[in-house]
Short mmCIF file of C-alpha atoms in Angstrom, two decimals:
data_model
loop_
_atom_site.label_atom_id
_atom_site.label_comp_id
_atom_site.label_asym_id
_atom_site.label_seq_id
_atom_site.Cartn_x
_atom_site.Cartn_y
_atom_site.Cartn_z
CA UNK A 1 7.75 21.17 10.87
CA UNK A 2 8.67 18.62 8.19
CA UNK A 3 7.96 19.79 4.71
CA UNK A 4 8.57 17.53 1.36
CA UNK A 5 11.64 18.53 -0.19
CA UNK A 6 12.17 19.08 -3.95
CA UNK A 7 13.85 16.53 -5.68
CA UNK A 8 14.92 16.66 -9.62
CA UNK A 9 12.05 14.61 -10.79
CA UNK A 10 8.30 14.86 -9.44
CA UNK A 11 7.24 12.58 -6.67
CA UNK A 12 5.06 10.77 -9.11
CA UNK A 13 8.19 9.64 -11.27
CA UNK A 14 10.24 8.75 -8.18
CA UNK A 15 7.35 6.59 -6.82
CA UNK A 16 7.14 4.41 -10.76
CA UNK A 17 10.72 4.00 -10.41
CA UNK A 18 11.23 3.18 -7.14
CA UNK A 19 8.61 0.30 -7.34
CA UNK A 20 10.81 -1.21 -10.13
CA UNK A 21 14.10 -1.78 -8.16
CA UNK A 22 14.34 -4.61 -5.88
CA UNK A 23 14.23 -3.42 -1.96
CA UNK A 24 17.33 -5.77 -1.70
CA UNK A 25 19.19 -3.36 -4.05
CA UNK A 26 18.05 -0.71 -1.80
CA UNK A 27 19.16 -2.09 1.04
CA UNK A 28 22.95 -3.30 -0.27
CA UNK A 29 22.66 0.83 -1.47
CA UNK A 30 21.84 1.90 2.55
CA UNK A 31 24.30 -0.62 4.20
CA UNK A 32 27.31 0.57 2.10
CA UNK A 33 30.05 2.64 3.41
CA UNK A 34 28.73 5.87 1.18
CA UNK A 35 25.83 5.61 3.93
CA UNK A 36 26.13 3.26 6.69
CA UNK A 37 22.67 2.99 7.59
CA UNK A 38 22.25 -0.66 7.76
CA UNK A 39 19.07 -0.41 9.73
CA UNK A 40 16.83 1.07 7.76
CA UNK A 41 14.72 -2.48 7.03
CA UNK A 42 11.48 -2.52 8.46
CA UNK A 43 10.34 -6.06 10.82
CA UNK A 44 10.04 -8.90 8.66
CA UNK A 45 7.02 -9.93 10.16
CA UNK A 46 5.45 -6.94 7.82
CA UNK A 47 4.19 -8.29 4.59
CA UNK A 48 2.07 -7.71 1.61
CA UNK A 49 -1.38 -8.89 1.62
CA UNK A 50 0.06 -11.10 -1.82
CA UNK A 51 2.84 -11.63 -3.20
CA UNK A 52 4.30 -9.21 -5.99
CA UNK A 53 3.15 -6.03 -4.16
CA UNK A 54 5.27 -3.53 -5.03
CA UNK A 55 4.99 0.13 -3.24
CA UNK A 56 7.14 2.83 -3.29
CA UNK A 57 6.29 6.39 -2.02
CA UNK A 58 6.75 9.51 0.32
CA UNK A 59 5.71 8.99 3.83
CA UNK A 60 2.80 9.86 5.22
CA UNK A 61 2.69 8.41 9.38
CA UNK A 62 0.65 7.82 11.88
CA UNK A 63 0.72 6.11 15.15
CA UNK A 64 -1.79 4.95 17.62
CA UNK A 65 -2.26 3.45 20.95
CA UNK A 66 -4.53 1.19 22.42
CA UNK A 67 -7.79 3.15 23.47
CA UNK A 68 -11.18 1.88 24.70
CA UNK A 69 -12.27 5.32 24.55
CA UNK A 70 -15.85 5.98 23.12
CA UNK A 71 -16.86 9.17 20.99
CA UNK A 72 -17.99 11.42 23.71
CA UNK A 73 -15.05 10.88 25.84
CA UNK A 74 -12.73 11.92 22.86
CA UNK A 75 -11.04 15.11 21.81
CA UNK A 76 -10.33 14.12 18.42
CA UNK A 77 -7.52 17.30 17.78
CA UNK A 78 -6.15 17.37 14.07
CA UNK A 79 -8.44 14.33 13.05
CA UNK A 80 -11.95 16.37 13.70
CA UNK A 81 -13.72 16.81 10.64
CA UNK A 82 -11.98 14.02 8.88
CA UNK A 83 -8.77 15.83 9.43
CA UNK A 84 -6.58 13.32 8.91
CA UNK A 85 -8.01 12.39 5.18
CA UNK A 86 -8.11 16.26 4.33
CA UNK A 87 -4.44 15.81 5.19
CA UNK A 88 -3.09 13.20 2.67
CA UNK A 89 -0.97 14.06 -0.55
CA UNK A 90 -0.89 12.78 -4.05
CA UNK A 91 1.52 9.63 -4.14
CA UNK A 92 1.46 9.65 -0.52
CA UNK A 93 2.33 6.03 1.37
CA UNK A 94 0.16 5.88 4.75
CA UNK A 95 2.67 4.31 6.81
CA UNK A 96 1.17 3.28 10.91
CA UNK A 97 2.85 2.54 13.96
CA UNK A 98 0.18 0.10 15.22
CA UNK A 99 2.14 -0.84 18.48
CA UNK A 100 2.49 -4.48 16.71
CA UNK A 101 -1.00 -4.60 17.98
CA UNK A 102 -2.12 -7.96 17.49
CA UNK A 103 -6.18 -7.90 18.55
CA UNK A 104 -7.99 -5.81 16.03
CA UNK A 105 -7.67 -4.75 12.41
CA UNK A 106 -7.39 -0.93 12.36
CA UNK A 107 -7.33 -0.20 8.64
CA UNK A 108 -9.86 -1.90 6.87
CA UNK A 109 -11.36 -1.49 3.09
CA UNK A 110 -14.04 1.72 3.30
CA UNK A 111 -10.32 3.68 4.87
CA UNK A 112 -8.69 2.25 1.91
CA UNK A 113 -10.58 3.20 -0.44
CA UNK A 114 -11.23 6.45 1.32
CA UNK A 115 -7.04 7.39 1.09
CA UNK A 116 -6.65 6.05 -2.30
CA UNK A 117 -9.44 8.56 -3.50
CA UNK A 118 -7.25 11.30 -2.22
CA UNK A 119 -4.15 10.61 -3.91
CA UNK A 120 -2.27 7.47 -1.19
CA UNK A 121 -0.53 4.69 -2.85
CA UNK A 122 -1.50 2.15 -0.18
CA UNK A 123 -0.80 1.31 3.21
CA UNK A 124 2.02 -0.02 6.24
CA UNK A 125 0.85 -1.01 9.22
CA UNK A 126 2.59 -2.38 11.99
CA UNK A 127 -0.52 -4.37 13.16
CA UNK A 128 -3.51 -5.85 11.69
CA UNK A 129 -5.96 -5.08 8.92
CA UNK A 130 -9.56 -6.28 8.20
CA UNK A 131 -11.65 -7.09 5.38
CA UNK A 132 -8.11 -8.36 3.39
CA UNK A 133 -10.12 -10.11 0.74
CA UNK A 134 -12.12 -6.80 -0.41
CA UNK A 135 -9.03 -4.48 -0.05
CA UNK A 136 -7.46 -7.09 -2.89
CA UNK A 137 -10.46 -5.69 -4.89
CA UNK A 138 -9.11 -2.19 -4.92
CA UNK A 139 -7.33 -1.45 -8.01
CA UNK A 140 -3.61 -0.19 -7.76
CA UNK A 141 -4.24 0.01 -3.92
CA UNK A 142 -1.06 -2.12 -1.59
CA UNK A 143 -1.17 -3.02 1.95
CA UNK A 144 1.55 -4.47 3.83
CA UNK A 145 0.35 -5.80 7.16
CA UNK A 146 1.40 -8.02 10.30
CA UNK A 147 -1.89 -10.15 10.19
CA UNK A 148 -5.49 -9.79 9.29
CA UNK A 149 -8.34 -9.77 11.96
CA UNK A 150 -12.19 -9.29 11.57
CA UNK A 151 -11.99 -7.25 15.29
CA UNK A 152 -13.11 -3.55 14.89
CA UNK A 153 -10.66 -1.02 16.32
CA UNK A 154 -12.92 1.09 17.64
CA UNK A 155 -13.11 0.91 21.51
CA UNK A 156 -9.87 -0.97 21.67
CA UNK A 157 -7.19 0.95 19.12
CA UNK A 158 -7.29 4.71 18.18
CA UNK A 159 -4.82 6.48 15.80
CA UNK A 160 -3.76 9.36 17.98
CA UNK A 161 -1.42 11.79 15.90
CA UNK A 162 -0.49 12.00 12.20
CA UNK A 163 2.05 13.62 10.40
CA UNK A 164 4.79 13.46 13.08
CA UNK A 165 7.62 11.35 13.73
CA UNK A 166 6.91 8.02 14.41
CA UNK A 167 9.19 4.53 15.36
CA UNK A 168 8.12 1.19 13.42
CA UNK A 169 9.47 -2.48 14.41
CA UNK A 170 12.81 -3.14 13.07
CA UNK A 171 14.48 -5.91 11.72
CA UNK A 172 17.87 -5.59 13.21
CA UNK A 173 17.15 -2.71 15.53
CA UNK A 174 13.92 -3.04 17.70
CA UNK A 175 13.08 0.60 16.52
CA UNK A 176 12.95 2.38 12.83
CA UNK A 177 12.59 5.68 13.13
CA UNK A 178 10.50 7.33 9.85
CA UNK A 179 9.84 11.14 9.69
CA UNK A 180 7.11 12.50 7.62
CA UNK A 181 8.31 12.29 3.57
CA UNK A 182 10.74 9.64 4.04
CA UNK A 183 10.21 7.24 1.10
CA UNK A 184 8.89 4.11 2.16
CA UNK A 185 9.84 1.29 -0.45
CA UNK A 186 8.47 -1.77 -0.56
CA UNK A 187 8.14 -5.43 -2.04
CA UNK A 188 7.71 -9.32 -1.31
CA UNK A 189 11.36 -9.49 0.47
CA UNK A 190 10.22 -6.55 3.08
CA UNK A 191 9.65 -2.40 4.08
CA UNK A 192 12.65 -0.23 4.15
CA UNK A 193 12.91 3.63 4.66
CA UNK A 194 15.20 5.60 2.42
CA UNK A 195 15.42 9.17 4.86
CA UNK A 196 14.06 11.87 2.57
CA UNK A 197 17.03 13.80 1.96
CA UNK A 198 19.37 11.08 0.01
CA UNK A 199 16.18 9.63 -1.28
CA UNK A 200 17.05 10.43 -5.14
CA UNK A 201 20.72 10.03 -4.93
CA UNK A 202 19.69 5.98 -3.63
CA UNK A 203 17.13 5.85 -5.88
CA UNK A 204 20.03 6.51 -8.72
CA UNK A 205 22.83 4.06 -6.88
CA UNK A 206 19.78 1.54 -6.11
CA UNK A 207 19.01 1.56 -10.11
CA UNK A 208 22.70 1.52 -10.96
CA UNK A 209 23.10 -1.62 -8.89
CA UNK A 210 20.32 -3.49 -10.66
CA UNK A 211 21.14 -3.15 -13.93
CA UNK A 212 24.25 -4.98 -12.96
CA UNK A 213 22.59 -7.27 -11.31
CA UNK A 214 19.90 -8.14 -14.71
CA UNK A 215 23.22 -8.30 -16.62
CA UNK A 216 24.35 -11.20 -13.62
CA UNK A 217 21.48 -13.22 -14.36
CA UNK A 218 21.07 -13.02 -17.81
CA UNK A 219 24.50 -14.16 -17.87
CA UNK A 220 24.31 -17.11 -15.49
CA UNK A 221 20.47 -18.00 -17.37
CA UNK A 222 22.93 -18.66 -20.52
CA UNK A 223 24.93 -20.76 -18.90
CA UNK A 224 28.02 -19.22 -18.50
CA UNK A 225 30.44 -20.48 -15.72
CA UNK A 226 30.58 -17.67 -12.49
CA UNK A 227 33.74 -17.46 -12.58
CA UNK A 228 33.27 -15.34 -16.12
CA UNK A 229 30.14 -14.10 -14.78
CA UNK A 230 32.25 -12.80 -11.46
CA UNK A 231 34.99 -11.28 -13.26
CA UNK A 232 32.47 -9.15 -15.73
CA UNK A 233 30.46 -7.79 -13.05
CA UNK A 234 31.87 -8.37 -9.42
CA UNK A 235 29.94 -9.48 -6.72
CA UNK A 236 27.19 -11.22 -7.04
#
């Protein structure tokens, strides 16, 4: 059983600043020797619907199969009665394994709009969406997606379990695996998974990191030679 564990500042302050450091920070952060977890970056194939999406909060998965199943030959388990949307938290980032299905879109607007009105942030999917031009309607509402496709999932794709642990496409690993309340972080570079507990101590280093980096290019937007600039702040 996978339960959300308290961290020094609420969820809804960790999800703000987490959306204001770069995922590349993040990443350097992961792939350094305090962690070694270098594998943590989601396929790059996965993007926001436009650019400048920024998204940034506690993992809520699901994963799916393909499924030409029709109601009556369903047992729809933890998702009867609209389980699965009595189910979501506050600040909550709905995060799919989708199989890299590439047919259908299985998350479309009226389930977006349906998960932000209980508290989710927005949306991962490996695999397709629909209706992408009204979900850019929704206010404060992200989606980052492997295509769009007008195709209704129904009788060919079927979420099948939520809240367990799930494995997403990776970028240098063919699997990510994300367990429920791992923060999922994400911006126009890519999706990475910071494992719930070190998600605040990254979140600190990650924050750390960027203010050195600001200082590196406010320095080089001056003018000033990197050689200076190297020997102020290090790497660049």
């Amino acid at each position: 059983m996978y339960t959300q564990q308290e961290q020094p500042i609420s969820v809804q302050e960790m999800c703000e600043r987490y959306e204001k450091v770069p995922v590349a920070d993040i990443y350097d952060v992961l792939d350094s020797e305090d962690y070694n977890l270098p594998n943590q970056c989601l396929s790059l194939d996965i993007k926001p619907l436009t650019p400048y999406m920024h998204l940034a909060g506690p993992a809520f998965t699901m994963k799916g199969q393909r499924d030409m199943r029709v109601k009556e030959e369903l047992d729809r388990g933890k998702f009867a009665d609209q389980g699965m949307f009595r189910a979501l938290f506050s600040n909550c980032v709905i995060i799919i394994n989708a199989e890299k299905e590439s047919l259908t879109g299985c998350f479309g607007s009226m389930m977006s709009r349906s998960c932000k009105n209980q508290g989710a942030r927005g949306v991962v999917i490996d695999g397709g969406t629909r209706d992408a031009e009204d979900i850019l309607r929704i206010p404060n509402w992200k989606a980052f997606v492997r295509h769009w496709s007008p195709i209704e999932s129904y009788k060919r794709f079927r979420a099948n379990d939520f809240m367990c642990p799930i494995a997403m496409t990776g970028t240098l690993t063919s699997q990510v695996r994300i367990n429920p309340f791992d923060w999922v972080v994400a911006d126009w570079d890519a999706v990475i998974i910071v494992p719930q507990e070190i998600a605040y101590e990254v979140l600190l280093k990650a924050e750390e990191l960027e203010r050195g980096e600001e200082n590196t290019r406010h320095d080089l937007d001056r003018g000033d030679p990197i050689w200076e600039v190297y020997k102020r702040y290090g790497r660049l």
